[in-house]
Amino acid sequence: MNSQSRSHCRTLRRGESGYEDARRGAMWNARVPDRFPAVIAQARDVYDVIAAVRLAKREVLRVGVVSGGHSWSGNHLREGGLLLDVSRLNDLTIDRDAMRATTGPGRKGHELAGMLAKQKLFFPAGHCRGVAVGGYLLQGGYGWHSRELGPACMSVVGLDIVTADGRLVHASADENADLYWAARGSGPGFFGIVTRFHLQLYPRPQVIGMGVQTYGREMFDDVFRWLHEVGSEVPRSIELQALMSRDAPRVRGAGLLVVAPIFAESYRQAWHELAFFRKNPLRKKAKLSIPFLPCGINFMYRGVGQHYPANHRYAVDNMWTRAAIEDLLPGLNRVADTLPPAPSHMLWMNWSPPTQRPDMAYSVEDNTYLALYSVWQNAAEDEQFASWPVDCLRPMQELSSGCQLADENLGQRPQRFVTEENLSRLDELRAKYDPERKFYSWMGRPQ
Ligand SMILES: Cc1cc2nc3c(=O)[nH]c(=O)nc-3n(C[C@H](O)[C@H](O)[C@H](O)COP(=O)(O)OP(=O)(O)OC[C@H]3O[C@@H](n4cnc5c(N)ncnc54)[C@H](O)[C@@H]3O)c2cc1C
């Protein structure tokens, strides 16, 4: 492919007009790191991507890739390299008969979900509007109905990838199978540029809804004990969550919003599978209790979105755990006692994964997910709020089985994110596909 003659890739060099807007525009988190790529290349198609890789080779620059810029840590912003912005690669095709879609990495998950819904189709896109599929699918992808369908990367059937030597290749179970293996779970450490994802689609669930309960601070221990007790028995159609914040409905001060979103085939199924929630023995002490609220996915997006406002500064950290609740409670109480003002919050999620998954890089997950999000507006308050997630989770490290790459903060607190075996295999594949280490690796690891 003669990419140079076809490429009109816009490039901005540090110091040029437009550069700083492009750098800041590549971050959703308003807390933009003080890391400055030498060049920002804004690709519009695959030819531009190949041309940018060649430019990086000529100028001996390492490459960071950005699709939607929702990496909390700004993994793509590195000092001195080339930032390749593929957000404009966002075309989408849907083949209803084949139950397949293809999408560029810059397409937003909620747009994909919306277009599929019009055709009564479904894909486990993320819980929030605005997140692009590029980073989301590479790191795993926890979306609505993901307990049933698995992390979204399990529904990736193929990828078009530009490699470090500037070749466009296809990866699937039958072609470049090792790249296909790596692309499902390596997230911000992937050593290639995905220009298109090929996705497996599903029929749209007939019924969407949720049960809701809220509790005051005095109930936290009992509620967490109950959540842990029921977790492994919760049907896969339900993603049981508890969100700790200072703005839970009908609660003053720190409260817990316990939500049981369900994706079902009938109202009968939904009602039946939510029985554990309706029968929660603590519900009489709830400040608010709704056994079942039928709703659409847009209502879900709005509800979640309230906790992640745009144009705010964020710091995050997370852990998977299977620890006993009595061991976790001291840490959870420390989180509650130090909880910053809303919209800062802690998310407790029941994941309880199946024992078997397909062979892919994605390999660390556990029964319970804990994630802390510190959210504030003024840069002057960075010192006050930025370390809260790490300060709370570091003392709980011995209870952790590793972290999710979705909410990674590896630069500040390196953690295990795939099994040792898979990490070694990823290192070997990086040496094979990117021998000159053109692509940045995960932060917190040798580059
Ligand atoms: C408000 C908000 C809500 C979120 N909700 C969810 C959620 O519900 N579920 C969930 O699983 N995660 C969620 N996340 C986390 C999110 O999925 C990850 O941060 C993901 O990486 C974002 O994808 P992106 O393309 O927007 O990010 P980017 O910042 O563009 O990408 C992250 C990293 O992925 C790599 N990458 C991106 N695109 C490519 C590409 N085309 N080729 C090669 N490498 C690439 C790069 O290393 C990049 O640094 C959320 C994040 C935010 C900020």
PDB file of C-alpha atoms in Angstrom, residues 247-442:
ATOM      1  CA  ASP A 247     -25.160  11.968  47.708  1.00  0.00           C
ATOM      2  CA  ALA A 248     -27.059   8.675  47.892  1.00  0.00           C
ATOM      3  CA  PRO A 249     -30.812   9.368  47.518  1.00  0.00           C
ATOM      4  CA  ARG A 250     -32.576  10.118  50.853  1.00  0.00           C
ATOM      5  CA  VAL A 251     -29.356   9.726  52.856  1.00  0.00           C
ATOM      6  CA  ARG A 252     -27.491  12.463  54.707  1.00  0.00           C
ATOM      7  CA  GLY A 253     -23.712  12.163  54.715  1.00  0.00           C
ATOM      8  CA  ALA A 254     -22.022   9.003  53.479  1.00  0.00           C
ATOM      9  CA  GLY A 255     -24.543   6.572  52.013  1.00  0.00           C
ATOM     10  CA  LEU A 256     -24.757   3.413  49.946  1.00  0.00           C
ATOM     11  CA  LEU A 257     -26.775   3.251  46.755  1.00  0.00           C
ATOM     12  CA  VAL A 258     -27.322  -0.463  46.089  1.00  0.00           C
ATOM     13  CA  VAL A 259     -28.441  -1.159  42.534  1.00  0.00           C
ATOM     14  CA  ALA A 260     -29.331  -4.410  40.809  1.00  0.00           C
ATOM     15  CA  PRO A 261     -29.508  -3.707  37.040  1.00  0.00           C
ATOM     16  CA  ILE A 262     -31.037  -6.627  35.119  1.00  0.00           C
ATOM     17  CA  PHE A 263     -31.125  -7.552  31.418  1.00  0.00           C
ATOM     18  CA  ALA A 264     -33.759 -10.234  30.910  1.00  0.00           C
ATOM     19  CA  GLU A 265     -35.934 -11.898  28.288  1.00  0.00           C
ATOM     20  CA  SER A 266     -39.248 -11.269  30.081  1.00  0.00           C
ATOM     21  CA  TYR A 267     -40.749  -9.393  33.039  1.00  0.00           C
ATOM     22  CA  ARG A 268     -41.414 -12.747  34.603  1.00  0.00           C
ATOM     23  CA  GLN A 269     -37.705 -13.660  34.435  1.00  0.00           C
ATOM     24  CA  ALA A 270     -36.694 -10.236  35.780  1.00  0.00           C
ATOM     25  CA  TRP A 271     -39.111 -10.443  38.709  1.00  0.00           C
ATOM     26  CA  HIS A 272     -38.072 -14.002  39.503  1.00  0.00           C
ATOM     27  CA  GLU A 273     -34.314 -13.333  39.330  1.00  0.00           C
ATOM     28  CA  LEU A 274     -34.577 -10.187  41.448  1.00  0.00           C
ATOM     29  CA  ALA A 275     -36.220 -12.139  44.284  1.00  0.00           C
ATOM     30  CA  PHE A 276     -32.972 -12.177  46.317  1.00  0.00           C
ATOM     31  CA  PHE A 277     -32.991  -8.371  46.191  1.00  0.00           C
ATOM     32  CA  ARG A 278     -36.639  -7.956  47.205  1.00  0.00           C
ATOM     33  CA  LYS A 279     -36.082 -10.383  50.057  1.00  0.00           C
ATOM     34  CA  ASN A 280     -32.955  -8.727  51.379  1.00  0.00           C
ATOM     35  CA  PRO A 281     -33.578  -8.903  55.156  1.00  0.00           C
ATOM     36  CA  LEU A 282     -32.073  -5.405  55.565  1.00  0.00           C
ATOM     37  CA  ARG A 283     -34.494  -3.683  53.190  1.00  0.00           C
ATOM     38  CA  LYS A 284     -36.798  -2.513  56.006  1.00  0.00           C
ATOM     39  CA  LYS A 285     -33.947  -0.319  57.208  1.00  0.00           C
ATOM     40  CA  ALA A 286     -33.343   1.071  53.719  1.00  0.00           C
ATOM     41  CA  LYS A 287     -33.951   4.807  53.236  1.00  0.00           C
ATOM     42  CA  LEU A 288     -35.295   4.033  49.780  1.00  0.00           C
ATOM     43  CA  SER A 289     -36.392   0.681  48.389  1.00  0.00           C
ATOM     44  CA  ILE A 290     -37.635   0.030  44.835  1.00  0.00           C
ATOM     45  CA  PRO A 291     -38.108  -3.674  44.096  1.00  0.00           C
ATOM     46  CA  PHE A 292     -38.080  -3.292  40.314  1.00  0.00           C
ATOM     47  CA  LEU A 293     -37.951  -0.239  38.099  1.00  0.00           C
ATOM     48  CA  PRO A 294     -38.324  -1.009  34.397  1.00  0.00           C
ATOM     49  CA  CYS A 295     -36.238   1.480  32.390  1.00  0.00           C
ATOM     50  CA  GLY A 296     -34.316   1.937  29.179  1.00  0.00           C
ATOM     51  CA  ILE A 297     -30.559   1.927  28.748  1.00  0.00           C
ATOM     52  CA  ASN A 298     -30.541   5.738  28.427  1.00  0.00           C
ATOM     53  CA  PHE A 299     -31.912   5.989  31.950  1.00  0.00           C
ATOM     54  CA  MET A 300     -29.035   3.757  33.084  1.00  0.00           C
ATOM     55  CA  TYR A 301     -26.490   5.943  31.282  1.00  0.00           C
ATOM     56  CA  ARG A 302     -27.940   9.065  32.903  1.00  0.00           C
ATOM     57  CA  GLY A 303     -27.831   7.491  36.363  1.00  0.00           C
ATOM     58  CA  VAL A 304     -24.213   6.395  36.021  1.00  0.00           C
ATOM     59  CA  GLY A 305     -23.197   9.624  34.292  1.00  0.00           C
ATOM     60  CA  GLN A 306     -24.116  11.696  37.357  1.00  0.00           C
ATOM     61  CA  HIS A 307     -21.118  10.194  39.125  1.00  0.00           C
ATOM     62  CA  TYR A 308     -18.689  10.959  36.286  1.00  0.00           C
ATOM     63  CA  PRO A 309     -19.245  14.593  35.270  1.00  0.00           C
ATOM     64  CA  ALA A 310     -17.090  15.940  32.442  1.00  0.00           C
ATOM     65  CA  ASN A 311     -14.580  18.776  32.967  1.00  0.00           C
ATOM     66  CA  HIS A 312     -13.607  17.531  36.421  1.00  0.00           C
ATOM     67  CA  ARG A 313     -10.307  16.322  37.777  1.00  0.00           C
ATOM     68  CA  TYR A 314     -10.112  12.589  38.549  1.00  0.00           C
ATOM     69  CA  ALA A 315      -7.826  10.205  40.387  1.00  0.00           C
ATOM     70  CA  VAL A 316      -8.662   6.483  40.479  1.00  0.00           C
ATOM     71  CA  ASP A 317      -7.431   3.164  41.773  1.00  0.00           C
ATOM     72  CA  ASN A 318      -8.949  -0.284  42.020  1.00  0.00           C
ATOM     73  CA  MET A 319      -8.602  -3.903  43.068  1.00  0.00           C
ATOM     74  CA  TRP A 320     -10.173  -7.286  42.501  1.00  0.00           C
ATOM     75  CA  THR A 321     -10.663  -9.345  45.626  1.00  0.00           C
ATOM     76  CA  ARG A 322     -11.985 -12.642  46.947  1.00  0.00           C
ATOM     77  CA  ALA A 323     -11.114 -11.823  50.549  1.00  0.00           C
ATOM     78  CA  ALA A 324     -13.515 -12.585  53.383  1.00  0.00           C
ATOM     79  CA  ILE A 325     -15.795  -9.683  54.210  1.00  0.00           C
ATOM     80  CA  GLU A 326     -14.545  -9.452  57.815  1.00  0.00           C
ATOM     81  CA  ASP A 327     -11.027  -8.853  56.431  1.00  0.00           C
ATOM     82  CA  LEU A 328     -12.304  -6.224  54.014  1.00  0.00           C
ATOM     83  CA  LEU A 329     -14.479  -4.298  56.447  1.00  0.00           C
ATOM     84  CA  PRO A 330     -11.715  -2.285  58.165  1.00  0.00           C
ATOM     85  CA  GLY A 331     -10.574  -1.014  54.752  1.00  0.00           C
ATOM     86  CA  LEU A 332     -14.135  -0.312  53.588  1.00  0.00           C
ATOM     87  CA  ASN A 333     -14.786   1.651  56.758  1.00  0.00           C
ATOM     88  CA  ARG A 334     -11.615   3.657  56.215  1.00  0.00           C
ATOM     89  CA  VAL A 335     -12.922   4.502  52.738  1.00  0.00           C
ATOM     90  CA  ALA A 336     -16.265   5.598  54.258  1.00  0.00           C
ATOM     91  CA  ASP A 337     -14.621   7.666  56.982  1.00  0.00           C
ATOM     92  CA  THR A 338     -12.374   9.514  54.534  1.00  0.00           C
ATOM     93  CA  LEU A 339     -14.860   9.809  51.639  1.00  0.00           C
ATOM     94  CA  PRO A 340     -14.415  13.173  49.868  1.00  0.00           C
ATOM     95  CA  PRO A 341     -17.490  15.187  48.806  1.00  0.00           C
ATOM     96  CA  ALA A 342     -19.626  13.893  45.913  1.00  0.00           C
ATOM     97  CA  PRO A 343     -19.221  13.131  43.094  1.00  0.00           C
ATOM     98  CA  SER A 344     -16.216  11.260  44.553  1.00  0.00           C
ATOM     99  CA  HIS A 345     -17.270   7.693  45.262  1.00  0.00           C
ATOM    100  CA  MET A 346     -16.375   4.063  45.744  1.00  0.00           C
ATOM    101  CA  LEU A 347     -17.848   1.348  43.561  1.00  0.00           C
ATOM    102  CA  TRP A 348     -18.347  -2.191  44.918  1.00  0.00           C
ATOM    103  CA  MET A 349     -19.348  -4.585  42.134  1.00  0.00           C
ATOM    104  CA  ASN A 350     -20.303  -8.238  42.258  1.00  0.00           C
ATOM    105  CA  TRP A 351     -18.527  -9.916  39.336  1.00  0.00           C
ATOM    106  CA  SER A 352     -18.196 -13.556  40.513  1.00  0.00           C
ATOM    107  CA  PRO A 353     -16.794 -14.736  37.158  1.00  0.00           C
ATOM    108  CA  PRO A 354     -17.199 -18.231  35.710  1.00  0.00           C
ATOM    109  CA  THR A 355     -14.266 -20.582  36.257  1.00  0.00           C
ATOM    110  CA  GLN A 356     -13.485 -20.897  32.523  1.00  0.00           C
ATOM    111  CA  ARG A 357     -12.827 -18.190  29.921  1.00  0.00           C
ATOM    112  CA  PRO A 358     -11.412 -18.507  26.386  1.00  0.00           C
ATOM    113  CA  ASP A 359      -7.621 -18.289  26.168  1.00  0.00           C
ATOM    114  CA  MET A 360      -6.774 -14.579  25.856  1.00  0.00           C
ATOM    115  CA  ALA A 361      -4.476 -12.054  27.516  1.00  0.00           C
ATOM    116  CA  TYR A 362      -7.351 -10.953  29.792  1.00  0.00           C
ATOM    117  CA  SER A 363      -6.834 -13.183  32.792  1.00  0.00           C
ATOM    118  CA  VAL A 364      -7.153 -11.361  36.129  1.00  0.00           C
ATOM    119  CA  GLU A 365     -10.622 -10.933  37.606  1.00  0.00           C
ATOM    120  CA  ASP A 366     -12.289 -11.966  40.816  1.00  0.00           C
ATOM    121  CA  ASN A 367     -15.521 -12.125  42.769  1.00  0.00           C
ATOM    122  CA  THR A 368     -15.618  -8.524  43.960  1.00  0.00           C
ATOM    123  CA  TYR A 369     -14.420  -5.341  42.327  1.00  0.00           C
ATOM    124  CA  LEU A 370     -13.580  -2.235  44.345  1.00  0.00           C
ATOM    125  CA  ALA A 371     -12.812   1.045  42.598  1.00  0.00           C
ATOM    126  CA  LEU A 372     -12.294   4.476  44.105  1.00  0.00           C
ATOM    127  CA  TYR A 373     -12.855   7.669  42.125  1.00  0.00           C
ATOM    128  CA  SER A 374     -11.773  10.977  43.585  1.00  0.00           C
ATOM    129  CA  VAL A 375     -13.463  13.830  41.708  1.00  0.00           C
ATOM    130  CA  TRP A 376     -12.876  17.556  42.161  1.00  0.00           C
ATOM    131  CA  GLN A 377     -12.692  20.741  40.127  1.00  0.00           C
ATOM    132  CA  ASN A 378      -9.889  23.045  41.186  1.00  0.00           C
ATOM    133  CA  ALA A 379      -6.254  22.328  40.458  1.00  0.00           C
ATOM    134  CA  ALA A 380      -5.499  23.978  43.807  1.00  0.00           C
ATOM    135  CA  GLU A 381      -7.213  20.998  45.486  1.00  0.00           C
ATOM    136  CA  ASP A 382      -5.058  18.339  43.796  1.00  0.00           C
ATOM    137  CA  GLU A 383      -3.011  17.738  46.911  1.00  0.00           C
ATOM    138  CA  GLN A 384      -6.139  17.304  49.007  1.00  0.00           C
ATOM    139  CA  PHE A 385      -7.918  14.779  46.761  1.00  0.00           C
ATOM    140  CA  ALA A 386      -5.531  13.165  44.283  1.00  0.00           C
ATOM    141  CA  SER A 387      -4.062  10.529  46.585  1.00  0.00           C
ATOM    142  CA  TRP A 388      -7.303   9.369  48.269  1.00  0.00           C
ATOM    143  CA  PRO A 389      -7.836   6.247  46.070  1.00  0.00           C
ATOM    144  CA  VAL A 390      -4.253   5.031  46.431  1.00  0.00           C
ATOM    145  CA  ASP A 391      -4.082   5.917  50.144  1.00  0.00           C
ATOM    146  CA  CYS A 392      -7.194   3.807  50.789  1.00  0.00           C
ATOM    147  CA  LEU A 393      -6.283   0.799  48.635  1.00  0.00           C
ATOM    148  CA  ARG A 394      -2.569   0.495  49.351  1.00  0.00           C
ATOM    149  CA  PRO A 395      -3.167  -0.756  52.920  1.00  0.00           C
ATOM    150  CA  MET A 396      -5.606  -3.334  51.475  1.00  0.00           C
ATOM    151  CA  GLN A 397      -3.019  -4.676  49.030  1.00  0.00           C
ATOM    152  CA  GLU A 398      -2.688  -8.084  50.702  1.00  0.00           C
ATOM    153  CA  LEU A 399      -6.416  -8.653  50.070  1.00  0.00           C
ATOM    154  CA  SER A 400      -6.088  -7.845  46.367  1.00  0.00           C
ATOM    155  CA  SER A 401      -5.907 -10.364  43.517  1.00  0.00           C
ATOM    156  CA  GLY A 402      -4.893  -7.674  41.030  1.00  0.00           C
ATOM    157  CA  CYS A 403      -6.441  -4.777  39.181  1.00  0.00           C
ATOM    158  CA  GLN A 404      -8.717  -3.954  36.260  1.00  0.00           C
ATOM    159  CA  LEU A 405      -7.043  -2.071  33.417  1.00  0.00           C
ATOM    160  CA  ALA A 406     -10.263  -0.064  32.941  1.00  0.00           C
ATOM    161  CA  ASP A 407      -9.487   2.003  36.028  1.00  0.00           C
ATOM    162  CA  GLU A 408      -5.720   1.539  36.050  1.00  0.00           C
ATOM    163  CA  ASN A 409      -3.351   3.786  37.892  1.00  0.00           C
ATOM    164  CA  LEU A 410      -0.263   1.684  37.229  1.00  0.00           C
ATOM    165  CA  GLY A 411       2.070   4.662  37.016  1.00  0.00           C
ATOM    166  CA  GLN A 412       1.369   5.548  40.636  1.00  0.00           C
ATOM    167  CA  ARG A 413       0.742   2.043  42.010  1.00  0.00           C
ATOM    168  CA  PRO A 414       1.977  -0.836  39.831  1.00  0.00           C
ATOM    169  CA  GLN A 415      -0.158  -3.947  40.239  1.00  0.00           C
ATOM    170  CA  ARG A 416      -0.792  -7.332  38.643  1.00  0.00           C
ATOM    171  CA  PHE A 417      -3.288  -6.998  35.774  1.00  0.00           C
ATOM    172  CA  VAL A 418      -2.839 -10.327  33.942  1.00  0.00           C
ATOM    173  CA  THR A 419      -1.459 -13.643  35.206  1.00  0.00           C
ATOM    174  CA  GLU A 420       2.342 -14.056  35.393  1.00  0.00           C
ATOM    175  CA  GLU A 421       2.131 -16.595  32.579  1.00  0.00           C
ATOM    176  CA  ASN A 422       0.201 -14.219  30.329  1.00  0.00           C
ATOM    177  CA  LEU A 423       2.513 -11.326  31.151  1.00  0.00           C
ATOM    178  CA  SER A 424       5.525 -13.404  30.052  1.00  0.00           C
ATOM    179  CA  ARG A 425       3.720 -14.339  26.839  1.00  0.00           C
ATOM    180  CA  LEU A 426       2.844 -10.690  26.213  1.00  0.00           C
ATOM    181  CA  ASP A 427       6.495  -9.742  26.715  1.00  0.00           C
ATOM    182  CA  GLU A 428       7.532 -12.414  24.190  1.00  0.00           C
ATOM    183  CA  LEU A 429       4.950 -11.219  21.664  1.00  0.00           C
ATOM    184  CA  ARG A 430       6.046  -7.629  22.123  1.00  0.00           C
ATOM    185  CA  ALA A 431       9.616  -8.703  21.310  1.00  0.00           C
ATOM    186  CA  LYS A 432       8.299 -10.475  18.172  1.00  0.00           C
ATOM    187  CA  TYR A 433       5.960  -7.747  16.876  1.00  0.00           C
ATOM    188  CA  ASP A 434       7.706  -4.656  18.198  1.00  0.00           C
ATOM    189  CA  PRO A 435      11.401  -5.574  18.529  1.00  0.00           C
ATOM    190  CA  GLU A 436      12.510  -1.937  18.565  1.00  0.00           C
ATOM    191  CA  ARG A 437       9.898  -1.104  21.219  1.00  0.00           C
ATOM    192  CA  LYS A 438       8.205   1.564  19.119  1.00  0.00           C
ATOM    193  CA  PHE A 439       5.060   1.390  21.262  1.00  0.00           C
ATOM    194  CA  TYR A 440       4.997   2.401  24.893  1.00  0.00           C
ATOM    195  CA  SER A 441       4.381  -0.333  27.416  1.00  0.00           C
ATOM    196  CA  TRP A 442       2.140  -0.155  30.510  1.00  0.00           C
TER     197      TRP A 442
END
